[in-house]
Amino acid sequence: MSVLVTGGAGYIGSHTCVELLEAGYDIIVIDHFQQSNIQSLNHVKQLTNKEFKIYHIDLINKDHLETVFLENSIDAVIHFASLKSVGESVHFPLKYYQNNIVGTLNLIALMQQYHVKKLVFSSSATVYGNTQEVPIKENAVLQTINPYGRTKLIIEEMLRDIYTSDNSWSITILRYFNPIGAHESGLIGEHTDGIPNNLMPYITQVAIGKRKELRIFGSDYPTKDGTGIRDYLHVMDLANGHVKSLNKMKDSKGLFTYNLGTGKGYSVLEIIQVFEKATGVNIPYRIVERRHGDSAVCYADPSKALKDLEWAAKRDIFDMCVDAWRWEKNLNASKV
Ligand code: UD1
């Protein structure tokens, strides 16, 4: 089976390419390399000892995108390509709507035209907004509070409409919780431009000495230690969720939505403690004001993915910290 992977050079995309190749899928990768680099794909080839085609293409250029459909026989698409910074989306909403929505429209129109009707879409737990009810099930109320989240929700709604109009499609929407960590080899991981927004890349940058201290956004949340609780999952487990989704879609039609998370929540202070234990490196921190838009607690009910896809996260928080740290050290040594 031949799978087109959009955004395959990115953080989750590159790890999924490894899992797909190891599971025996053929892949074709498209990326515009604005927030990713070709080196990750070279490392995917090195890790798997397999070759695949790479197209340097922006999805918003439909003519360029069409060449990929003309030159290849494609059975399914995994669609990762997306701008993903919440803060940037608030300041440049048009950029986000243009890139994420128009790019997806072009992709889906070409899939329809070329009769490629199997799609895995990379969504996010951000579509649940600041929900109060945990663990979060897939049928929770959907509400987003920033343009990035709205692009994910709009695409989800579009996909539901497409399936309603033509149920020969097979569509799987995956809502990721908080992916962290890196491939065990330390060869691929998350490339962060500038100051990281997310917790784990910030911690590893403090650990390596690039940043002085971690700022903890609020210690007065109604949680056990007052800091925010999230469902962190290893990026390789998340990658495996895509393979499990494709396996299921080989011979079934329908539109399915799954949470991919561990079902366990860890607070910011707990993450610091585990990271320090896993790496032996001290993380200095300072408590500051809450970050606008953050919720107190967010973790998944992943039971639907276990039942339907036979998927469950295998790696624990200790593994996630060890692998994130190995990646940061390699990055710093400029090996990757
Ligand atoms: C954030 C985004 C979410 C996006 C996800 C992608 C916001 C409001 N939410 O989720 O839409 O899908 O990233 O991975 O930006 N924290 C600190 N100090 C830091 C960074 C984070 O204390 O320097 C805390 C946060 O307050 C939160 C936890 O760490 O409690 C996790 O934060 P983060 O990694 O940014 O993920 P989310 O906020 O869950």
Coordinates of C-alpha atoms and ligand atoms in Angstrom, one line a residue:
M1 CA 0.0 0.0 0.0
S2 CA 1.4 3.4 -1.0
V3 CA 0.8 6.3 1.4
L4 CA 1.2 10.0 0.6
V5 CA 2.4 11.7 3.8
T6 CA 2.0 15.5 3.8
G7 CA 4.2 17.3 6.2
G8 CA 6.3 14.2 6.5
A9 CA 9.5 16.1 7.4
G10 CA 7.9 17.6 10.6
Y11 CA 8.1 16.3 14.1
I12 CA 5.2 13.9 14.1
G13 CA 5.4 13.3 10.4
S14 CA 9.0 12.1 10.4
H15 CA 8.4 9.6 13.3
T16 CA 5.3 8.3 11.5
C17 CA 7.4 7.8 8.3
V18 CA 9.7 5.5 10.3
E19 CA 6.8 3.5 11.7
L20 CA 5.1 3.2 8.2
L21 CA 8.2 2.0 6.5
E22 CA 8.9 -0.5 9.2
A23 CA 5.4 -1.8 9.0
G24 CA 5.9 -2.4 5.2
Y25 CA 4.1 0.6 3.7
D26 CA 5.6 2.5 0.8
I27 CA 5.6 6.3 1.3
I28 CA 5.8 9.5 -0.8
V29 CA 6.5 12.6 1.2
I30 CA 5.5 16.2 0.6
D31 CA 6.8 19.1 2.7
H32 CA 7.3 22.8 2.2
F33 CA 10.2 22.7 4.6
Q34 CA 9.3 26.0 6.2
Q35 CA 9.2 24.6 9.8
S36 CA 11.1 21.4 9.1
N37 CA 14.3 20.3 7.3
I38 CA 15.3 17.6 4.8
Q39 CA 17.8 16.2 7.2
S40 CA 15.0 14.5 9.2
L41 CA 14.0 12.6 6.0
N42 CA 17.6 11.6 5.4
H43 CA 17.6 10.2 8.9
V44 CA 14.3 8.4 8.3
K45 CA 16.0 6.7 5.3
Q46 CA 19.1 5.9 7.4
L47 CA 17.0 4.4 10.2
T48 CA 14.8 2.2 8.0
N49 CA 17.3 1.5 5.2
K50 CA 14.5 2.3 2.7
E51 CA 14.1 4.8 -0.1
F52 CA 11.1 7.0 -0.9
K53 CA 10.3 10.1 -3.0
I54 CA 10.3 13.5 -1.5
Y55 CA 8.5 16.5 -3.1
H56 CA 9.3 20.0 -2.0
I57 CA 5.8 21.4 -2.5
D58 CA 3.4 23.8 -0.8
L59 CA -0.1 22.4 -0.6
I60 CA -1.5 25.8 -1.4
N61 CA -0.1 25.4 -4.9
K62 CA -2.7 23.1 -6.4
D63 CA -0.9 22.6 -9.8
H64 CA 2.3 21.5 -8.0
L65 CA 0.3 19.2 -5.8
E66 CA -1.4 17.7 -8.8
T67 CA 2.0 16.5 -10.2
V68 CA 2.3 14.2 -7.2
F69 CA -1.1 12.6 -8.0
L70 CA -0.1 12.3 -11.7
E71 CA 3.3 10.8 -11.1
N72 CA 2.4 8.3 -8.4
S73 CA -0.2 5.6 -7.6
I74 CA -1.5 6.6 -4.2
D75 CA -3.8 4.4 -2.0
A76 CA -4.1 6.6 1.1
V77 CA -3.0 10.0 2.5
I78 CA -1.9 11.0 6.0
H79 CA -2.3 14.7 6.3
F80 CA 0.1 16.3 8.8
A81 CA 1.0 19.5 6.9
S82 CA -0.1 22.4 9.1
L83 CA 1.2 25.5 10.7
K84 CA 1.0 24.8 14.4
S85 CA 2.0 27.7 16.7
V86 CA -1.0 28.9 18.8
G87 CA 0.6 32.3 19.5
E88 CA 1.5 33.0 15.9
S89 CA -2.0 32.1 14.8
V90 CA -3.5 34.8 17.1
H91 CA -1.3 37.4 15.4
F92 CA -1.5 36.1 11.8
P93 CA -4.9 34.4 11.5
L94 CA -5.0 34.8 7.7
K95 CA -1.7 33.0 7.3
Y96 CA -3.2 30.0 9.3
Y97 CA -6.5 30.0 7.4
Q98 CA -4.7 30.2 4.1
N99 CA -2.1 27.5 4.8
N100 CA -4.1 25.0 6.8
I101 CA -7.6 25.4 5.3
V102 CA -6.8 26.2 1.6
G103 CA -4.0 23.6 1.6
T104 CA -6.4 20.9 2.9
L105 CA -9.1 21.9 0.4
N106 CA -6.6 21.5 -2.5
L107 CA -5.5 18.1 -1.1
I108 CA -9.1 16.8 -0.7
A109 CA -10.2 18.1 -4.1
L110 CA -7.3 16.2 -5.8
M111 CA -8.0 13.1 -3.7
Q112 CA -11.6 13.2 -4.9
Q113 CA -10.5 13.8 -8.5
Y114 CA -8.0 10.9 -8.5
H115 CA -10.2 8.5 -6.5
V116 CA -8.0 8.4 -3.5
K117 CA -10.5 8.1 -0.7
K118 CA -8.6 7.0 2.4
L119 CA -7.4 9.8 4.7
V120 CA -5.9 10.0 8.1
F121 CA -6.2 13.6 9.4
S122 CA -3.9 15.0 12.1
S123 CA -6.2 16.8 14.5
S124 CA -5.5 17.9 18.1
A125 CA -7.1 17.9 21.6
T126 CA -7.1 21.6 21.1
V127 CA -10.6 21.1 19.5
Y128 CA -12.0 20.4 23.0
G129 CA -11.0 23.9 24.2
N130 CA -11.0 24.4 27.9
T131 CA -13.2 21.6 28.8
Q132 CA -13.9 21.0 32.5
E133 CA -14.7 17.3 32.2
V134 CA -11.9 14.8 32.3
P135 CA -11.0 12.2 31.0
I136 CA -12.1 13.6 27.7
K137 CA -14.1 11.4 25.4
E138 CA -14.4 11.9 21.6
N139 CA -18.0 12.9 22.0
A140 CA -17.2 15.9 24.3
V141 CA -18.3 19.4 23.2
L142 CA -16.0 20.9 20.6
Q143 CA -15.0 24.5 21.2
T144 CA -11.7 26.2 20.3
I145 CA -10.3 29.4 21.5
N146 CA -7.6 30.4 18.9
P147 CA -7.3 30.5 15.1
Y148 CA -4.9 27.5 15.1
G149 CA -7.5 25.4 16.9
R150 CA -10.3 26.7 14.7
T151 CA -8.4 25.6 11.5
K152 CA -8.3 22.0 13.0
L153 CA -12.0 22.1 13.9
I154 CA -13.1 23.6 10.5
I155 CA -11.2 20.8 8.7
E156 CA -12.8 18.2 10.9
E157 CA -16.2 19.6 10.1
M158 CA -15.3 19.7 6.4
L159 CA -14.3 16.0 6.5
R160 CA -17.6 15.1 8.2
D161 CA -19.5 16.9 5.4
I162 CA -17.5 15.1 2.7
Y163 CA -18.1 11.8 4.3
T164 CA -21.9 12.6 4.5
S165 CA -22.0 13.5 0.8
D166 CA -20.0 10.4 -0.3
N167 CA -19.7 7.5 2.0
S168 CA -17.2 5.6 -0.2
W169 CA -14.6 7.6 1.8
S170 CA -12.7 6.2 4.7
I171 CA -11.6 9.0 7.0
T172 CA -9.8 8.7 10.4
I173 CA -9.5 11.8 12.5
L174 CA -6.8 11.5 15.2
R175 CA -6.9 14.0 18.1
Y176 CA -3.5 14.1 19.6
F177 CA -2.9 15.1 23.3
N178 CA 0.7 16.3 24.1
P179 CA 3.3 14.5 22.1
I180 CA 6.9 14.7 23.5
G181 CA 10.1 12.7 23.2
A182 CA 11.9 11.6 20.2
H183 CA 13.0 8.5 18.3
E184 CA 15.2 6.2 20.5
S185 CA 18.1 6.6 18.1
G186 CA 18.3 10.4 18.8
L187 CA 18.4 11.0 15.1
I188 CA 15.0 12.5 14.6
G189 CA 13.0 14.7 17.0
E190 CA 11.4 18.1 17.3
H191 CA 13.1 21.1 15.7
T192 CA 12.1 24.2 17.6
D193 CA 12.7 27.7 16.1
G194 CA 13.4 30.4 18.6
I195 CA 11.9 30.3 22.1
P196 CA 9.8 27.1 22.5
N197 CA 6.1 27.4 23.4
N198 CA 5.7 23.9 24.6
L199 CA 6.9 22.5 28.0
M200 CA 9.3 19.7 27.0
P201 CA 11.4 21.5 24.5
Y202 CA 11.7 24.4 27.0
I203 CA 12.8 22.0 29.7
T204 CA 15.5 20.4 27.5
Q205 CA 16.7 23.8 26.4
V206 CA 17.1 24.8 30.1
A207 CA 18.8 21.5 30.8
I208 CA 21.4 22.1 28.0
G209 CA 22.0 25.6 29.2
K210 CA 20.3 27.5 26.3
R211 CA 17.8 29.1 28.7
K212 CA 18.3 30.1 32.3
E213 CA 15.2 28.8 33.9
L214 CA 11.8 27.4 33.1
R215 CA 8.8 29.7 33.8
I216 CA 5.9 27.7 35.2
F217 CA 2.7 29.3 34.0
G218 CA 0.6 29.4 37.2
S219 CA 0.7 27.4 40.5
D220 CA -2.9 28.2 41.6
Y221 CA -4.8 25.8 39.4
P222 CA -7.2 23.5 41.2
T223 CA -4.8 20.5 40.8
K224 CA -2.8 18.5 43.4
D225 CA 0.2 20.8 43.3
G226 CA -1.4 23.9 41.6
T227 CA 0.3 23.4 38.2
G228 CA -1.4 22.4 35.0
I229 CA -2.0 18.7 34.2
R230 CA -1.6 17.3 30.7
D231 CA -1.6 13.9 28.9
Y232 CA 1.9 13.6 27.5
L233 CA 2.5 10.7 25.1
H234 CA 5.7 9.5 23.4
V235 CA 5.8 10.6 19.7
M236 CA 6.7 7.0 18.6
D237 CA 3.5 5.7 20.3
L238 CA 1.6 8.5 18.5
A239 CA 3.3 7.5 15.2
N240 CA 2.2 3.9 15.7
G241 CA -1.4 5.1 16.1
H242 CA -1.3 6.2 12.4
V243 CA -0.1 2.7 11.3
K244 CA -2.9 1.1 13.4
S245 CA -5.4 3.5 11.8
L246 CA -4.3 2.6 8.2
N247 CA -4.3 -1.1 9.0
K248 CA -8.0 -0.7 10.0
M249 CA -8.8 1.4 7.0
K250 CA -7.5 -1.2 4.5
D251 CA -10.8 -3.0 4.4
S252 CA -13.3 -0.7 6.1
K253 CA -15.2 2.5 5.1
G254 CA -16.5 5.2 7.4
L255 CA -15.5 8.3 9.4
F256 CA -13.9 7.6 12.8
T257 CA -12.5 9.9 15.4
Y258 CA -10.0 8.8 18.1
N259 CA -8.2 10.4 21.0
L260 CA -4.5 9.4 21.1
G261 CA -3.2 9.9 24.6
T262 CA -2.1 7.7 27.5
G263 CA -5.1 8.5 29.7
K264 CA -2.8 9.7 32.5
G265 CA -2.2 13.3 33.5
Y266 CA 1.1 14.7 34.9
S267 CA 1.5 18.2 36.4
V268 CA 4.3 20.5 35.3
L269 CA 6.1 19.9 38.7
E270 CA 5.8 16.2 38.2
I271 CA 7.3 16.4 34.7
I272 CA 10.3 18.4 36.1
Q273 CA 10.8 15.8 38.8
V274 CA 10.7 12.9 36.4
F275 CA 13.0 14.7 34.0
E276 CA 15.5 15.4 36.7
K277 CA 15.4 11.7 37.8
A278 CA 15.7 10.4 34.3
T279 CA 18.6 12.6 33.2
G280 CA 20.4 13.6 36.4
V281 CA 20.1 17.3 35.3
N282 CA 18.6 20.0 37.6
I283 CA 15.9 22.2 36.1
P284 CA 15.8 25.6 37.8
Y285 CA 12.3 27.2 37.6
R286 CA 10.3 30.2 38.6
I287 CA 6.5 30.5 39.0
V288 CA 4.9 33.2 36.9
E289 CA 1.4 34.2 35.9
R290 CA -0.9 31.8 34.2
R291 CA -0.6 31.7 30.4
H292 CA -3.7 33.0 28.7
G293 CA -5.8 30.2 27.2
D294 CA -4.4 27.4 29.3
S295 CA -6.7 25.0 31.1
A296 CA -6.1 23.4 34.5
V297 CA -6.4 19.7 33.5
C298 CA -6.5 17.9 30.2
Y299 CA -6.2 14.2 29.6
A300 CA -7.7 11.7 27.3
D301 CA -10.0 8.7 27.6
P302 CA -8.2 6.6 25.0
S303 CA -10.4 3.6 25.3
K304 CA -12.0 3.9 21.9
A305 CA -8.6 3.7 20.1
L306 CA -7.8 0.6 22.2
K307 CA -11.1 -1.1 21.3
D308 CA -11.2 -0.3 17.6
L309 CA -7.6 0.1 16.6
E310 CA -5.9 -2.1 19.2
W311 CA -3.7 0.9 20.0
A312 CA -2.4 1.9 23.4
A313 CA 0.6 4.0 24.3
K314 CA 3.5 1.7 25.5
R315 CA 6.2 4.1 26.6
D316 CA 6.1 5.9 30.0
I317 CA 6.9 9.4 31.1
F318 CA 10.4 8.3 32.1
D319 CA 11.1 7.0 28.5
M320 CA 9.7 10.2 27.1
C321 CA 12.1 12.3 29.2
V322 CA 15.2 10.1 28.4
D323 CA 14.5 10.3 24.7
A324 CA 13.7 14.0 24.6
W325 CA 17.0 14.7 26.4
R326 CA 19.1 12.4 24.1
W327 CA 17.6 14.4 21.1
E328 CA 18.4 17.8 22.6
K329 CA 22.0 16.7 23.4
N330 CA 22.5 15.4 19.8
L331 CA 21.0 18.6 18.4
N332 CA 23.4 20.6 20.4
A333 CA 26.3 18.5 19.3
S334 CA 25.1 19.2 15.7
K335 CA 24.9 15.6 14.8
V336 CA 21.4 15.9 13.5
Ligands
UD1_1 C1 -0.3 23.7 23.6 C2 -1.3 24.5 22.8 C3 -2.2 23.5 22.1 C4 -1.4 22.7 21.1 C5 -0.3 22.0 21.8 C6 0.7 21.4 20.8 C7 -1.6 26.6 24.1 C8 -2.6 27.4 25.0 N1 -2.0 25.3 23.8 O1 -0.9 22.8 24.4 O2 -3.2 24.3 21.4 O3 -2.2 21.8 20.4 O4 0.5 22.9 22.6 O5 1.6 20.5 21.5 O6 -0.6 27.1 23.6 N2 4.0 25.3 30.6 C9 4.8 26.0 31.5 N3 5.9 26.7 31.0 C10 6.2 26.6 29.7 C11 5.5 25.9 28.8 C12 4.3 25.2 29.2 O7 4.5 26.0 32.7 O8 7.3 27.3 29.3 C13 2.8 24.5 31.1 C14 1.5 25.0 30.5 O9 0.9 26.0 31.2 C15 0.7 23.6 30.5 C16 1.8 22.6 30.3 O10 3.0 23.2 30.7 O11 0.2 23.4 31.8 C17 1.9 22.0 28.9 O12 2.0 23.2 28.0 P1 2.4 23.0 26.5 O13 3.5 22.0 26.3 O14 2.5 24.3 25.8 O15 1.0 22.2 25.9 P2 -0.5 22.7 26.0 O16 -0.7 24.0 26.6 O17 -1.3 21.6 26.6

